[in-house]
Coordinates of C-alpha atoms (C1' of nucleotides) in Angstrom, one line a residue:
Chain A
M110 CA -161.8 113.2 45.6
K111 CA -161.7 117.0 45.6
L112 CA -165.4 117.3 45.5
K113 CA -165.7 121.0 46.4
S114 CA -163.2 122.3 44.0
E115 CA -164.7 120.2 41.2
I116 CA -168.1 121.9 41.8
N117 CA -166.4 125.3 42.1
Q118 CA -164.9 124.7 38.7
H119 CA -168.3 124.1 37.2
I120 CA -169.6 127.3 38.8
Q121 CA -166.5 129.2 37.5
E122 CA -167.1 128.0 34.0
A123 CA -170.7 129.1 34.3
F124 CA -169.5 132.5 35.3
V125 CA -167.4 132.8 32.2
K126 CA -170.2 131.6 29.9
A127 CA -172.6 134.0 31.6
G128 CA -170.2 136.8 31.1
I129 CA -169.8 137.5 34.8
E130 CA -166.4 138.8 35.8
A131 CA -165.8 138.2 39.4
E132 CA -163.3 136.7 41.8
P133 CA -163.8 133.0 42.2
M134 CA -166.2 132.2 45.1
S135 CA -166.6 128.8 46.7
V136 CA -169.7 126.7 47.3
T137 CA -170.4 125.6 50.8
E138 CA -171.8 122.4 52.1
A139 CA -175.5 122.8 52.5
G140 CA -176.7 123.4 56.0
K141 CA -179.8 121.2 55.7
P142 CA -180.7 118.3 53.5
E143 CA -183.6 120.2 52.0
F144 CA -181.2 122.8 50.6
G145 CA -179.4 120.1 48.6
D146 CA -175.8 118.9 49.0
Y147 CA -174.0 122.2 48.2
Q148 CA -175.1 125.8 48.1
F149 CA -173.7 128.7 46.3
N150 CA -174.3 132.1 47.9
G151 CA -172.3 134.3 45.6
A152 CA -175.3 135.8 43.7
M153 CA -176.3 138.1 46.5
A154 CA -172.7 139.4 46.9
L155 CA -172.6 140.0 43.1
A156 CA -175.9 141.8 43.0
K157 CA -174.4 145.1 44.2
V158 CA -171.3 145.0 42.1
L159 CA -173.2 144.1 38.9
G160 CA -176.2 146.3 39.7
K161 CA -178.6 143.5 39.1
N162 CA -181.2 141.5 40.9
P163 CA -179.6 138.6 42.8
R164 CA -182.2 136.1 41.7
Q165 CA -181.6 137.1 38.1
I166 CA -177.9 136.6 38.5
A167 CA -178.5 133.2 40.1
T168 CA -180.7 132.3 37.2
E169 CA -178.0 133.3 34.7
I170 CA -175.4 131.2 36.5
V171 CA -177.7 128.2 36.8
E172 CA -178.6 128.2 33.1
K173 CA -174.9 128.0 32.2
I174 CA -173.9 125.2 34.6
D175 CA -172.8 122.2 32.6
A176 CA -171.7 119.7 35.2
D177 CA -171.5 116.6 33.0
G178 CA -173.8 114.4 34.9
M179 CA -172.5 115.4 38.3
I180 CA -175.3 117.7 39.3
S181 CA -178.8 116.4 39.0
R182 CA -180.8 119.3 40.2
T183 CA -180.5 123.0 40.9
E184 CA -182.8 125.3 42.6
I185 CA -182.9 129.0 43.3
A186 CA -184.2 129.8 46.7
G187 CA -184.9 132.8 48.9
P188 CA -183.0 136.0 47.9
G189 CA -180.7 134.1 45.5
F190 CA -179.3 131.0 47.0
I191 CA -178.3 128.4 44.5
N192 CA -178.9 124.9 45.9
L193 CA -177.2 122.0 44.2
W194 CA -178.0 118.3 44.3
I195 CA -175.3 115.8 43.4
D196 CA -176.5 113.1 41.1
S197 CA -176.7 109.7 42.9
V198 CA -175.6 107.6 39.9
W199 CA -172.6 109.8 39.5
M200 CA -171.9 109.5 43.2
G201 CA -172.2 105.7 43.0
E202 CA -169.6 105.5 40.3
K203 CA -167.2 107.8 42.3
L204 CA -167.7 105.8 45.4
Q205 CA -166.9 102.6 43.6
E206 CA -163.7 104.2 42.3
M207 CA -162.8 105.0 45.9
L208 CA -163.5 101.5 47.0
H209 CA -161.1 100.1 44.5
D210 CA -158.4 102.5 45.1
G211 CA -155.9 101.9 47.8
R212 CA -155.7 105.6 48.6
L213 CA -159.5 106.2 48.5
S214 CA -159.1 108.3 45.3
I215 CA -156.8 110.7 47.0
L216 CA -153.9 111.5 44.7
P217 CA -150.7 112.6 46.3
K218 CA -149.8 116.2 45.3
A219 CA -148.0 116.5 42.1
Q220 CA -145.7 119.1 43.7
G221 CA -145.1 118.1 47.3
V222 CA -143.9 120.8 49.6
K223 CA -140.8 120.2 51.7
T224 CA -142.2 120.6 55.2
V225 CA -140.6 120.7 58.5
V226 CA -142.8 119.8 61.5
D227 CA -141.2 120.8 64.7
Y228 CA -142.9 119.0 67.6
S229 CA -142.7 117.3 70.9
S230 CA -139.5 119.1 71.9
P231 CA -139.1 117.7 75.5
N232 CA -136.7 119.0 78.0
M233 CA -134.0 116.5 78.7
A234 CA -133.7 117.7 82.3
K235 CA -137.1 116.5 83.2
Q236 CA -139.5 113.7 82.6
M237 CA -142.2 114.2 80.0
H238 CA -145.4 115.4 81.6
V239 CA -148.9 116.0 80.3
G240 CA -148.0 119.4 78.9
H241 CA -145.9 117.6 76.2
L242 CA -148.8 115.6 75.1
R243 CA -150.5 118.1 72.8
S244 CA -147.4 119.1 70.9
T245 CA -146.4 115.5 70.4
I246 CA -149.8 114.3 69.3
I247 CA -150.8 117.3 67.2
G248 CA -147.4 117.4 65.5
D249 CA -147.4 113.7 64.8
T250 CA -150.8 113.9 63.2
L251 CA -149.7 116.8 61.0
A252 CA -146.6 114.9 60.0
R253 CA -148.7 111.9 59.0
L254 CA -151.3 113.9 57.2
F255 CA -148.9 116.0 55.2
T256 CA -147.0 112.9 54.2
F257 CA -150.2 111.2 53.0
L258 CA -151.2 114.2 51.0
G259 CA -147.9 114.1 49.2
D260 CA -145.7 116.6 51.0
E261 CA -142.1 115.7 51.9
V262 CA -142.1 115.8 55.6
I263 CA -139.0 116.3 57.8
R264 CA -139.8 115.7 61.5
Q265 CA -137.7 117.7 63.9
N266 CA -137.6 117.0 67.6
H267 CA -136.0 120.1 69.0
I268 CA -135.0 118.7 72.4
G269 CA -133.8 120.9 75.2
D270 CA -130.4 119.5 76.1
W271 CA -128.5 122.7 76.8
G272 CA -128.5 125.3 79.5
T273 CA -127.6 126.0 83.0
Q274 CA -129.6 123.2 84.7
F275 CA -127.4 120.6 83.1
G276 CA -124.4 121.7 85.1
M277 CA -126.3 120.9 88.2
L278 CA -127.5 117.5 86.9
I279 CA -124.0 116.5 85.8
A280 CA -122.5 117.5 89.1
Y281 CA -125.1 115.4 90.9
L282 CA -124.6 112.5 88.6
E283 CA -120.9 112.7 89.3
T284 CA -121.3 112.7 93.0
S285 CA -124.3 110.2 93.4
G286 CA -122.7 107.0 92.3
E287 CA -120.9 105.1 89.6
D288 CA -123.8 103.7 87.6
A289 CA -125.4 106.5 85.7
Y290 CA -128.0 104.4 84.0
S291 CA -129.5 103.0 87.2
S292 CA -129.4 106.2 89.2
L293 CA -131.2 108.0 86.4
G294 CA -134.1 105.5 86.5
D295 CA -136.5 108.1 87.8
L296 CA -135.5 111.3 86.2
E297 CA -138.1 113.3 88.0
Q298 CA -136.7 112.2 91.4
F299 CA -133.2 112.7 90.2
Y300 CA -133.9 116.3 89.2
K301 CA -135.6 117.0 92.6
D302 CA -132.8 115.5 94.5
A303 CA -130.2 117.5 92.6
K304 CA -132.2 120.7 93.1
V305 CA -132.4 120.0 96.9
K306 CA -128.7 119.6 97.1
F307 CA -128.1 122.6 94.9
D308 CA -130.2 124.8 97.2
S309 CA -128.8 123.4 100.5
D310 CA -125.2 122.7 99.8
P311 CA -123.1 125.7 98.7
V312 CA -120.1 123.6 97.9
F313 CA -122.2 121.5 95.5
A314 CA -123.8 124.6 94.0
D315 CA -120.3 126.0 93.2
M316 CA -119.4 122.7 91.7
A317 CA -122.6 122.8 89.6
R318 CA -121.7 126.2 88.2
E319 CA -118.2 125.0 87.5
Y320 CA -119.6 122.1 85.5
V321 CA -121.7 124.4 83.3
V322 CA -118.6 126.3 82.3
K323 CA -116.7 123.1 81.7
L324 CA -119.5 121.5 79.7
Q325 CA -119.9 124.5 77.5
G326 CA -116.2 124.7 77.1
G327 CA -116.1 121.2 75.7
D328 CA -114.5 119.4 78.7
A329 CA -114.4 115.7 77.6
H330 CA -115.4 114.2 80.9
C331 CA -118.3 116.5 81.3
R332 CA -119.4 115.8 77.8
T333 CA -119.4 112.1 78.5
L334 CA -121.5 112.5 81.6
W335 CA -123.8 114.8 79.8
Q336 CA -124.1 112.5 76.9
Q337 CA -125.0 109.6 79.3
F338 CA -127.6 111.8 80.8
I339 CA -129.2 112.7 77.5
D340 CA -129.2 109.1 76.3
V341 CA -131.1 108.0 79.4
S342 CA -133.5 110.9 79.2
L343 CA -134.1 110.4 75.5
G344 CA -134.7 106.7 76.2
H345 CA -137.5 107.7 78.5
C346 CA -139.0 109.9 75.9
E347 CA -138.8 107.1 73.3
E348 CA -140.6 104.8 75.7
A349 CA -143.5 107.3 75.8
Y350 CA -143.4 107.7 72.0
R351 CA -143.7 103.9 71.6
T352 CA -146.6 103.8 74.0
L353 CA -148.2 106.6 72.2
D354 CA -147.5 105.1 68.8
V355 CA -145.8 108.3 67.7
T356 CA -143.6 108.2 64.7
L357 CA -140.7 110.2 66.1
T358 CA -137.3 108.3 66.1
R359 CA -133.8 109.2 67.1
K360 CA -133.0 110.4 63.6
D361 CA -135.6 113.1 64.0
V362 CA -133.8 114.5 67.0
R363 CA -132.1 117.8 66.3
A364 CA -131.1 119.0 69.7
E365 CA -130.6 122.6 70.8
S366 CA -127.0 121.9 71.4
S367 CA -126.5 121.0 67.7
Y368 CA -126.9 124.6 66.8
N369 CA -124.1 125.9 69.0
E370 CA -121.6 126.4 66.2
M371 CA -124.0 128.4 64.2
L372 CA -124.8 131.0 66.9
T373 CA -121.9 133.3 66.4
A374 CA -122.6 133.5 62.7
V375 CA -126.3 134.2 63.3
V376 CA -125.3 137.2 65.4
E377 CA -122.8 138.4 62.9
D378 CA -125.2 138.2 60.0
L379 CA -127.8 140.0 61.9
R380 CA -125.3 142.7 62.7
S381 CA -124.1 143.1 59.1
G382 CA -127.7 143.2 58.0
T383 CA -128.0 146.2 60.3
I384 CA -131.0 144.6 62.0
L385 CA -129.2 144.3 65.3
Q386 CA -129.3 147.1 67.9
E387 CA -127.6 147.4 71.2
S388 CA -129.8 148.1 74.1
D389 CA -128.7 148.1 77.7
G390 CA -125.6 146.2 76.6
A391 CA -127.6 143.4 75.0
Q392 CA -127.8 142.7 71.2
C393 CA -131.4 143.0 70.2
V394 CA -133.8 143.0 67.3
F395 CA -136.7 145.4 67.6
M396 CA -140.0 144.9 65.8
E397 CA -142.0 147.8 64.5
G398 CA -144.7 148.8 66.9
S399 CA -143.2 147.0 69.9
D400 CA -140.7 148.2 72.4
V401 CA -139.9 144.8 73.8
P402 CA -137.0 143.4 71.8
L403 CA -136.0 139.9 70.8
I404 CA -132.7 139.5 72.6
I405 CA -130.1 137.7 70.6
Q406 CA -127.1 138.0 72.8
K407 CA -126.9 138.8 76.5
R408 CA -124.7 141.6 77.9
D409 CA -122.3 139.0 79.1
G410 CA -122.0 137.6 75.6
G411 CA -124.2 134.5 76.2
F412 CA -126.8 133.3 73.7
L413 CA -130.4 132.7 74.3
Y414 CA -133.1 130.5 72.9
A415 CA -134.0 133.2 70.4
T416 CA -130.5 132.8 69.0
T417 CA -130.9 129.0 68.8
D418 CA -134.3 129.4 67.1
L419 CA -132.9 131.7 64.5
A420 CA -130.1 129.2 63.8
A421 CA -132.7 126.4 63.6
I422 CA -134.8 128.4 61.1
R423 CA -131.7 129.0 59.0
Y424 CA -130.7 125.3 59.1
R425 CA -134.2 124.3 58.1
T426 CA -134.4 126.6 55.1
E427 CA -130.8 126.7 54.0
V428 CA -129.8 123.2 54.6
L429 CA -133.0 121.2 54.6
G430 CA -134.6 123.4 52.0
A431 CA -138.0 123.6 53.8
K432 CA -140.8 125.6 52.2
R433 CA -143.2 125.2 55.1
I434 CA -142.2 125.1 58.7
S435 CA -144.8 124.2 61.3
Y436 CA -143.9 124.9 64.9
V437 CA -146.2 122.9 67.2
V438 CA -145.7 124.9 70.4
D439 CA -148.1 126.2 73.0
A440 CA -149.8 129.5 72.6
R441 CA -147.7 131.3 75.3
Q442 CA -144.9 131.4 72.8
A443 CA -147.0 133.3 70.2
G444 CA -145.1 136.6 70.9
H445 CA -141.8 134.9 70.7
F446 CA -142.4 133.2 67.4
K447 CA -143.9 136.4 65.9
Q448 CA -140.6 138.1 66.7
V449 CA -138.4 135.2 65.6
F450 CA -140.3 134.9 62.3
D451 CA -140.1 138.7 61.7
A452 CA -136.3 138.8 62.5
A453 CA -135.7 135.7 60.3
R454 CA -137.4 137.3 57.4
R455 CA -135.7 140.6 57.7
A456 CA -132.4 139.0 58.1
G457 CA -133.0 137.0 54.9
F458 CA -132.8 133.7 56.6
V459 CA -136.1 132.8 55.0
G460 CA -137.4 133.8 51.6
E461 CA -140.8 135.0 50.5
D462 CA -141.6 131.5 49.4
V463 CA -141.3 129.9 52.8
W464 CA -144.3 129.6 55.0
L465 CA -143.6 129.9 58.7
E466 CA -146.4 128.8 60.8
H467 CA -146.9 128.7 64.6
V468 CA -149.3 125.9 65.2
S469 CA -150.2 127.1 68.6
F470 CA -152.3 125.3 71.1
G471 CA -154.0 126.3 74.4
M472 CA -153.2 125.3 77.9
M473 CA -154.4 122.4 79.9
L474 CA -156.5 123.5 82.8
D475 CA -158.0 121.7 85.7
K476 CA -161.7 121.6 86.5
S477 CA -161.6 124.9 88.3
G478 CA -159.8 126.6 85.4
R479 CA -156.3 126.7 86.8
P480 CA -153.2 125.2 85.2
F481 CA -153.3 121.5 85.5
K482 CA -151.2 120.0 88.4
T483 CA -151.3 117.0 90.6
R484 CA -152.7 117.3 94.1
D485 CA -149.3 118.2 95.6
G486 CA -148.8 120.9 92.9
G487 CA -146.5 118.9 90.7
T488 CA -146.9 118.1 87.1
V489 CA -148.6 115.0 86.0
K490 CA -146.2 112.6 84.4
L491 CA -147.1 111.6 80.9
I492 CA -146.4 107.9 81.5
D493 CA -148.7 107.9 84.5
L494 CA -151.5 109.3 82.4
L495 CA -151.0 106.7 79.7
D496 CA -150.9 103.9 82.2
E497 CA -154.1 105.1 83.8
A498 CA -155.8 105.3 80.4
V499 CA -154.8 101.7 79.6
S500 CA -155.9 100.4 82.9
R501 CA -159.2 102.1 82.7
A502 CA -159.8 100.7 79.3
K503 CA -158.8 97.3 80.5
A504 CA -161.3 97.4 83.3
M505 CA -164.1 98.3 80.9
I506 CA -163.1 95.5 78.5
E507 CA -162.9 92.9 81.2
D508 CA -166.2 94.1 82.5
R509 CA -167.7 93.7 79.1
G510 CA -166.3 90.2 78.7
T511 CA -166.2 90.0 74.9
Q512 CA -162.4 89.7 74.5
E513 CA -160.2 86.6 74.7
A514 CA -158.0 86.8 77.8
A515 CA -154.9 86.8 75.6
E516 CA -156.2 89.8 73.7
V517 CA -157.3 92.0 76.6
E518 CA -153.9 93.7 77.1
K519 CA -153.5 94.5 73.5
V520 CA -157.0 95.8 73.0
A521 CA -156.8 97.9 76.2
R522 CA -153.7 99.6 74.9
I523 CA -155.3 100.4 71.5
V524 CA -158.5 101.6 73.1
G525 CA -157.0 103.5 76.0
I526 CA -154.2 105.3 74.1
G527 CA -156.6 106.0 71.3
A528 CA -159.0 107.7 73.7
V529 CA -156.2 109.9 75.1
K530 CA -155.0 110.9 71.6
Y531 CA -158.5 111.4 70.3
A532 CA -159.5 113.6 73.2
E533 CA -156.6 115.9 72.5
L534 CA -157.1 116.0 68.8
S535 CA -160.8 116.5 68.7
V536 CA -160.9 119.9 70.3
N537 CA -159.9 123.0 68.5
R538 CA -156.2 123.2 69.4
E539 CA -156.2 127.0 69.9
S540 CA -158.5 127.0 72.8
N541 CA -157.5 126.1 76.4
Y542 CA -159.1 123.0 77.5
I543 CA -160.3 121.5 80.7
F544 CA -158.5 118.3 81.6
D545 CA -160.8 115.8 83.2
W546 CA -159.9 112.1 83.6
D547 CA -163.5 111.0 83.1
K548 CA -163.9 113.1 79.9
M549 CA -160.6 112.1 78.5
L550 CA -161.1 108.4 79.1
S551 CA -164.8 108.5 78.3
F552 CA -166.0 106.2 75.5
E553 CA -169.2 108.0 74.6
G554 CA -170.0 110.5 72.0
N555 CA -167.3 112.0 69.9
T556 CA -164.5 109.6 71.0
S557 CA -162.2 107.2 69.4
L558 CA -164.0 104.2 70.7
Y559 CA -167.2 105.2 69.0
L560 CA -165.3 105.1 65.7
Q561 CA -163.5 101.9 66.6
Y562 CA -166.8 100.3 67.6
A563 CA -168.4 101.2 64.3
Y564 CA -165.4 99.8 62.5
A565 CA -165.6 96.5 64.4
R566 CA -169.3 96.1 63.7
I567 CA -168.6 96.5 60.0
Q568 CA -165.9 93.9 60.2
S569 CA -168.4 91.6 61.9
I570 CA -170.7 91.9 58.9
F571 CA -168.0 90.8 56.6
R572 CA -167.0 87.9 58.7
K573 CA -170.5 86.8 58.6
Y574 CA -170.9 87.4 54.9
G575 CA -167.6 86.1 53.7
E576 CA -168.3 86.4 50.0
K577 CA -167.1 88.7 47.3
I578 CA -169.1 91.9 46.8
D579 CA -170.1 93.0 43.4
G580 CA -172.5 95.3 41.5
D581 CA -173.4 98.9 41.5
I582 CA -173.7 101.3 44.5
L583 CA -177.3 102.4 44.7
L584 CA -178.2 105.5 46.7
G585 CA -181.9 105.3 46.8
D586 CA -182.6 105.9 50.4
P587 CA -182.0 109.4 51.7
L588 CA -179.7 108.2 54.5
E589 CA -177.8 106.2 51.9
A590 CA -177.4 109.2 49.8
R591 CA -176.1 111.3 52.7
L592 CA -173.7 108.6 53.7
G593 CA -172.4 108.4 50.1
M594 CA -172.0 112.2 50.0
M595 CA -170.1 112.1 53.3
L596 CA -167.8 109.4 52.1
L597 CA -166.9 111.5 49.0
R598 CA -166.0 114.5 51.2
F599 CA -163.1 112.7 52.9
E600 CA -160.4 114.4 50.9
D601 CA -161.9 117.8 51.3
A602 CA -161.8 117.3 55.1
L603 CA -158.2 116.2 55.0
N604 CA -157.2 119.1 52.9
A605 CA -158.9 121.6 55.1
A606 CA -157.2 120.0 58.1
A607 CA -153.8 120.2 56.4
R608 CA -154.2 123.7 55.1
E609 CA -155.0 125.1 58.6
S610 CA -153.1 122.5 60.6
M611 CA -156.3 121.7 62.4
P612 CA -156.6 118.0 63.3
H613 CA -160.0 118.4 64.8
Y614 CA -161.4 118.9 61.3
I615 CA -160.6 115.3 60.8
T616 CA -162.2 114.1 64.0
S617 CA -165.3 116.1 63.3
Y618 CA -165.6 114.6 59.8
L619 CA -165.1 111.1 61.1
Y620 CA -167.6 111.5 63.8
E621 CA -170.2 112.9 61.4
L622 CA -169.5 110.1 59.0
T623 CA -169.8 107.4 61.7
T624 CA -173.0 108.9 63.1
L625 CA -174.5 108.8 59.6
F626 CA -173.4 105.2 59.2
M627 CA -174.8 104.1 62.5
K628 CA -178.2 105.6 61.6
F629 CA -178.1 104.1 58.1
Y630 CA -177.2 100.8 59.6
E631 CA -180.0 100.8 62.1
Q632 CA -182.6 101.5 59.5
N633 CA -181.3 99.6 56.5
P634 CA -180.5 96.0 57.3
I635 CA -177.8 94.5 55.1
L636 CA -177.7 90.7 55.6
K637 CA -181.2 90.3 56.9
E638 CA -183.5 87.8 55.2
G639 CA -185.4 89.2 52.3
I640 CA -183.0 92.0 51.3
P641 CA -182.7 91.9 47.5
A642 CA -179.2 90.9 46.4
E643 CA -178.7 94.1 44.5
L644 CA -179.4 96.2 47.5
R645 CA -177.4 94.0 49.8
E646 CA -174.3 94.2 47.5
S647 CA -174.7 98.0 47.3
R648 CA -174.9 98.4 51.1
L649 CA -172.0 96.1 51.7
Q650 CA -169.9 98.3 49.5
L651 CA -171.0 101.4 51.4
A652 CA -170.2 99.6 54.7
S653 CA -166.8 98.6 53.4
L654 CA -166.0 102.0 52.2
T655 CA -167.1 103.5 55.5
A656 CA -164.8 101.1 57.4
R657 CA -161.9 102.0 55.1
T658 CA -162.5 105.7 55.5
I659 CA -162.6 105.4 59.3
R660 CA -159.5 103.3 59.3
K661 CA -157.6 105.8 57.1
G662 CA -158.8 108.8 59.1
L663 CA -157.8 107.2 62.4
D664 CA -154.5 106.3 60.8
M665 CA -153.9 110.0 60.2
L666 CA -154.3 110.5 63.9
G667 CA -152.1 107.6 64.8
I668 CA -155.0 105.6 66.2
Q669 CA -155.4 101.9 65.4
V670 CA -158.6 100.0 64.7
L671 CA -159.7 96.6 65.9
D672 CA -161.6 93.9 64.1
R673 CA -163.5 92.9 67.2
L674 CA -164.5 94.9 70.3
Chain B
rG124 C1' -150.2 150.0 82.0
rC125 C1' -149.6 147.9 77.0
rA126 C1' -150.1 143.7 73.6
rC127 C1' -152.4 139.1 72.2
rU128 C1' -156.4 135.7 73.0
rC129 C1' -161.0 133.8 74.5
rG130 C1' -166.4 134.6 76.2
rU131 C1' -172.1 129.7 72.1
rA132 C1' -177.4 125.0 76.3
rG133 C1' -176.4 123.2 83.6
rC134 C1' -171.2 120.9 82.0
rU135 C1' -167.5 119.9 77.8
rC136 C1' -167.2 121.6 72.9
rA137 C1' -168.4 122.1 67.1
rG138 C1' -170.1 126.0 63.9
rC139 C1' -165.4 125.9 57.4
rU140 C1' -163.5 132.2 53.7
rG141 C1' -170.8 136.4 57.0
rG142 C1' -176.0 133.3 54.5
rA143 C1' -181.9 130.6 55.0
rU144 C1' -185.2 127.7 61.9
rA145 C1' -177.4 128.2 66.0
rG146 C1' -175.4 122.0 66.2
rA147 C1' -173.2 117.6 69.0
rG148 C1' -171.8 114.8 73.4
rC149 C1' -172.5 114.5 78.8
rA150 C1' -176.3 115.1 82.5
rC151 C1' -181.9 114.6 83.1
rC152 C1' -186.8 112.2 81.2
rC153 C1' -189.1 108.5 77.7
rG154 C1' -188.9 104.4 74.1
rC155 C1' -186.1 100.3 71.1
rC156 C1' -182.2 93.9 72.2
rU157 C1' -185.8 85.9 69.9
rU158 C1' -183.3 90.0 64.0
rC159 C1' -176.0 92.2 60.9
rU160 C1' -171.9 93.7 68.4
rA161 C1' -177.4 98.0 73.0
rA162 C1' -169.6 100.7 74.0
rG163 C1' -175.7 101.4 69.6
rC164 C1' -180.4 103.9 67.7
rG165 C1' -184.9 107.0 68.2
rG166 C1' -187.7 110.9 70.9
rG167 C1' -187.9 114.9 74.7
rC168 C1' -185.8 118.8 77.9
rG169 C1' -182.3 122.8 77.4
rG170 C1' -179.6 129.0 74.0
rU171 C1' -181.7 137.3 74.3
rC172 C1' -174.5 133.0 70.8
rU173 C1' -171.3 138.1 77.6
rC174 C1' -173.2 143.3 76.8
rA175 C1' -173.8 147.9 73.7
rG176 C1' -173.2 150.1 69.1
rG177 C1' -171.6 149.8 63.8
rU178 C1' -170.9 147.7 58.6
rU179 C1' -174.3 144.6 55.4
rC180 C1' -179.9 142.6 51.6
rG181 C1' -178.1 139.2 55.8
rA182 C1' -173.7 138.9 61.7
rA183 C1' -172.3 133.7 66.6
rU184 C1' -168.9 134.9 62.5
rC185 C1' -166.3 141.3 60.3
rC186 C1' -165.3 146.5 63.0
rU187 C1' -165.4 149.7 67.6
rG188 C1' -166.2 150.0 72.8
rA189 C1' -167.4 148.0 77.6
rC190 C1' -167.4 143.9 81.1
rG191 C1' -165.3 139.2 82.4
rG192 C1' -161.4 135.0 82.0
rG193 C1' -156.5 133.6 80.3
rU194 C1' -151.6 134.5 78.5
rG195 C1' -147.3 137.5 77.3
rU196 C1' -144.5 141.7 78.5
rA197 C1' -135.6 142.6 78.3
rC198 C1' -131.0 139.5 79.1
rC199 C1' -134.5 131.6 81.8
rA200 C1' -135.9 127.9 78.0

RNA sequence: GCACUCGUAGCUCAGCUGGAUAGAGCACCCGCCUUCUAAGCGGGCGGUCUCAGGUUCGAAUCCUGACGGGUGUACCA
């Protein structure tokens, strides 16, 4: 339920009744339990405008609040804080509605927004490495989240399948043997070998350059080899997607090369829109306040990635009809996207009603704060990272010895991959972050395993109980009330995460919820002898709802839960 | 040089549109398993929120400057 906006509405109504004319202001979640559940701090801000004492304003607002059973108590504190307590009977009823609703009382938007999420975007010339992880995981979370909230999501995997390096690779494929599929088994090695030959063998280098021209000219044989190469490379990516439980499929692929035919038109339309300027022989778009242009067409007539990006933007708005486009791309591209967005708007490729958003994320650094590399200076392959995660999880599970032998592999996969994804998603995406195997695969504190563990313990209670639950949800105990409050905030957390494209809002919420539940559960036995039936039923319902919220929240992150751990 | 961005506990990070005593996890110390899974819970230790000004009733949060780190800066993607 949209708890916060419901409270805001009551405050707003009180404003009207009290004759206060002011911009709507929002309540905030109370910082401490003794300040209630929510607090409204607007009275102080209004004091100056209205020329009144803030406490007096607060009093006038409080007197007019008519929350229809939702708010049980109000208090004016300090200079004019309004503290609000949510009624526990009201909460109990709402919690029960959530429990009996498959979507946890979260209604899909009446008017879904057609949203393009551009993410993952691997380069077909190389194997996926750890640098692709953040885009892939953040983007997939956003796609799942937006979908759940009722938006119409179109995933776009803007794969890099065009450019000069493909000439080299095709030439190498042509000379290295007949069977393309087996020789491409290790793409990384293939690329390195090709590069070595390119640098050392002038005849081969010339051949490679020739192949670029032939490929771009549409030569059938070259296209066939190129297509084989892309198929194999994409196959590798899809293997990583499957391992990661990422929802991208082949139908989401919209390759760079697919925009080729649109590029000339993009340049022409920019020219006729008089946005284009020639500078040093190149066709450029200049932005106000910056002397570094966005180059659309090279002096030699060639197109660049800015051209492709503009074509893609156009396709997304004009053909797909997107109203929000989220680019999940690392922070180094911030300047580029600023220019592309600006050019696209001025060219009229996107209207005022389209929201362009660069969902940027920071770089991955090693422990000494340098860009993350392997010991020999190479990039860490994504698949190696994932294998490592699973094998570490497996070792811990075997060590613990609570799983059936047949289950170990499956559980290790869910736990290990979950840990990697959660570690990426739980930090603010905008900051750089320190990559550390131990931290990433740690299972303590704010990690996926902590949530999965809590979930499994709740399932254990229900296995033991095995009967139908009934009765009211009672929130007598303070911890019970806080848990109930937290459960009701789920939708607010999801909405905030979606509004700002910040997955870590979800993890923070889930961690806080789970911590509360763990405390509650330690102090308030559920099935123990001597617990009154009424209380037991109520606590079982809270436990059930907690489990469902954890499962749904993790589902937004593409992380699975387990009934036993 | 210019632009953007970051600077919170020993380490890794939260801190939502400025709000009441700045929060977690790890590490370290102490306690809790004959009782619903101890991958847990409780307690302790630890911060002049880089620094200096400014705006405000009120600043980790907004503005300016300094210092320090990172990134970007014309025909690669």
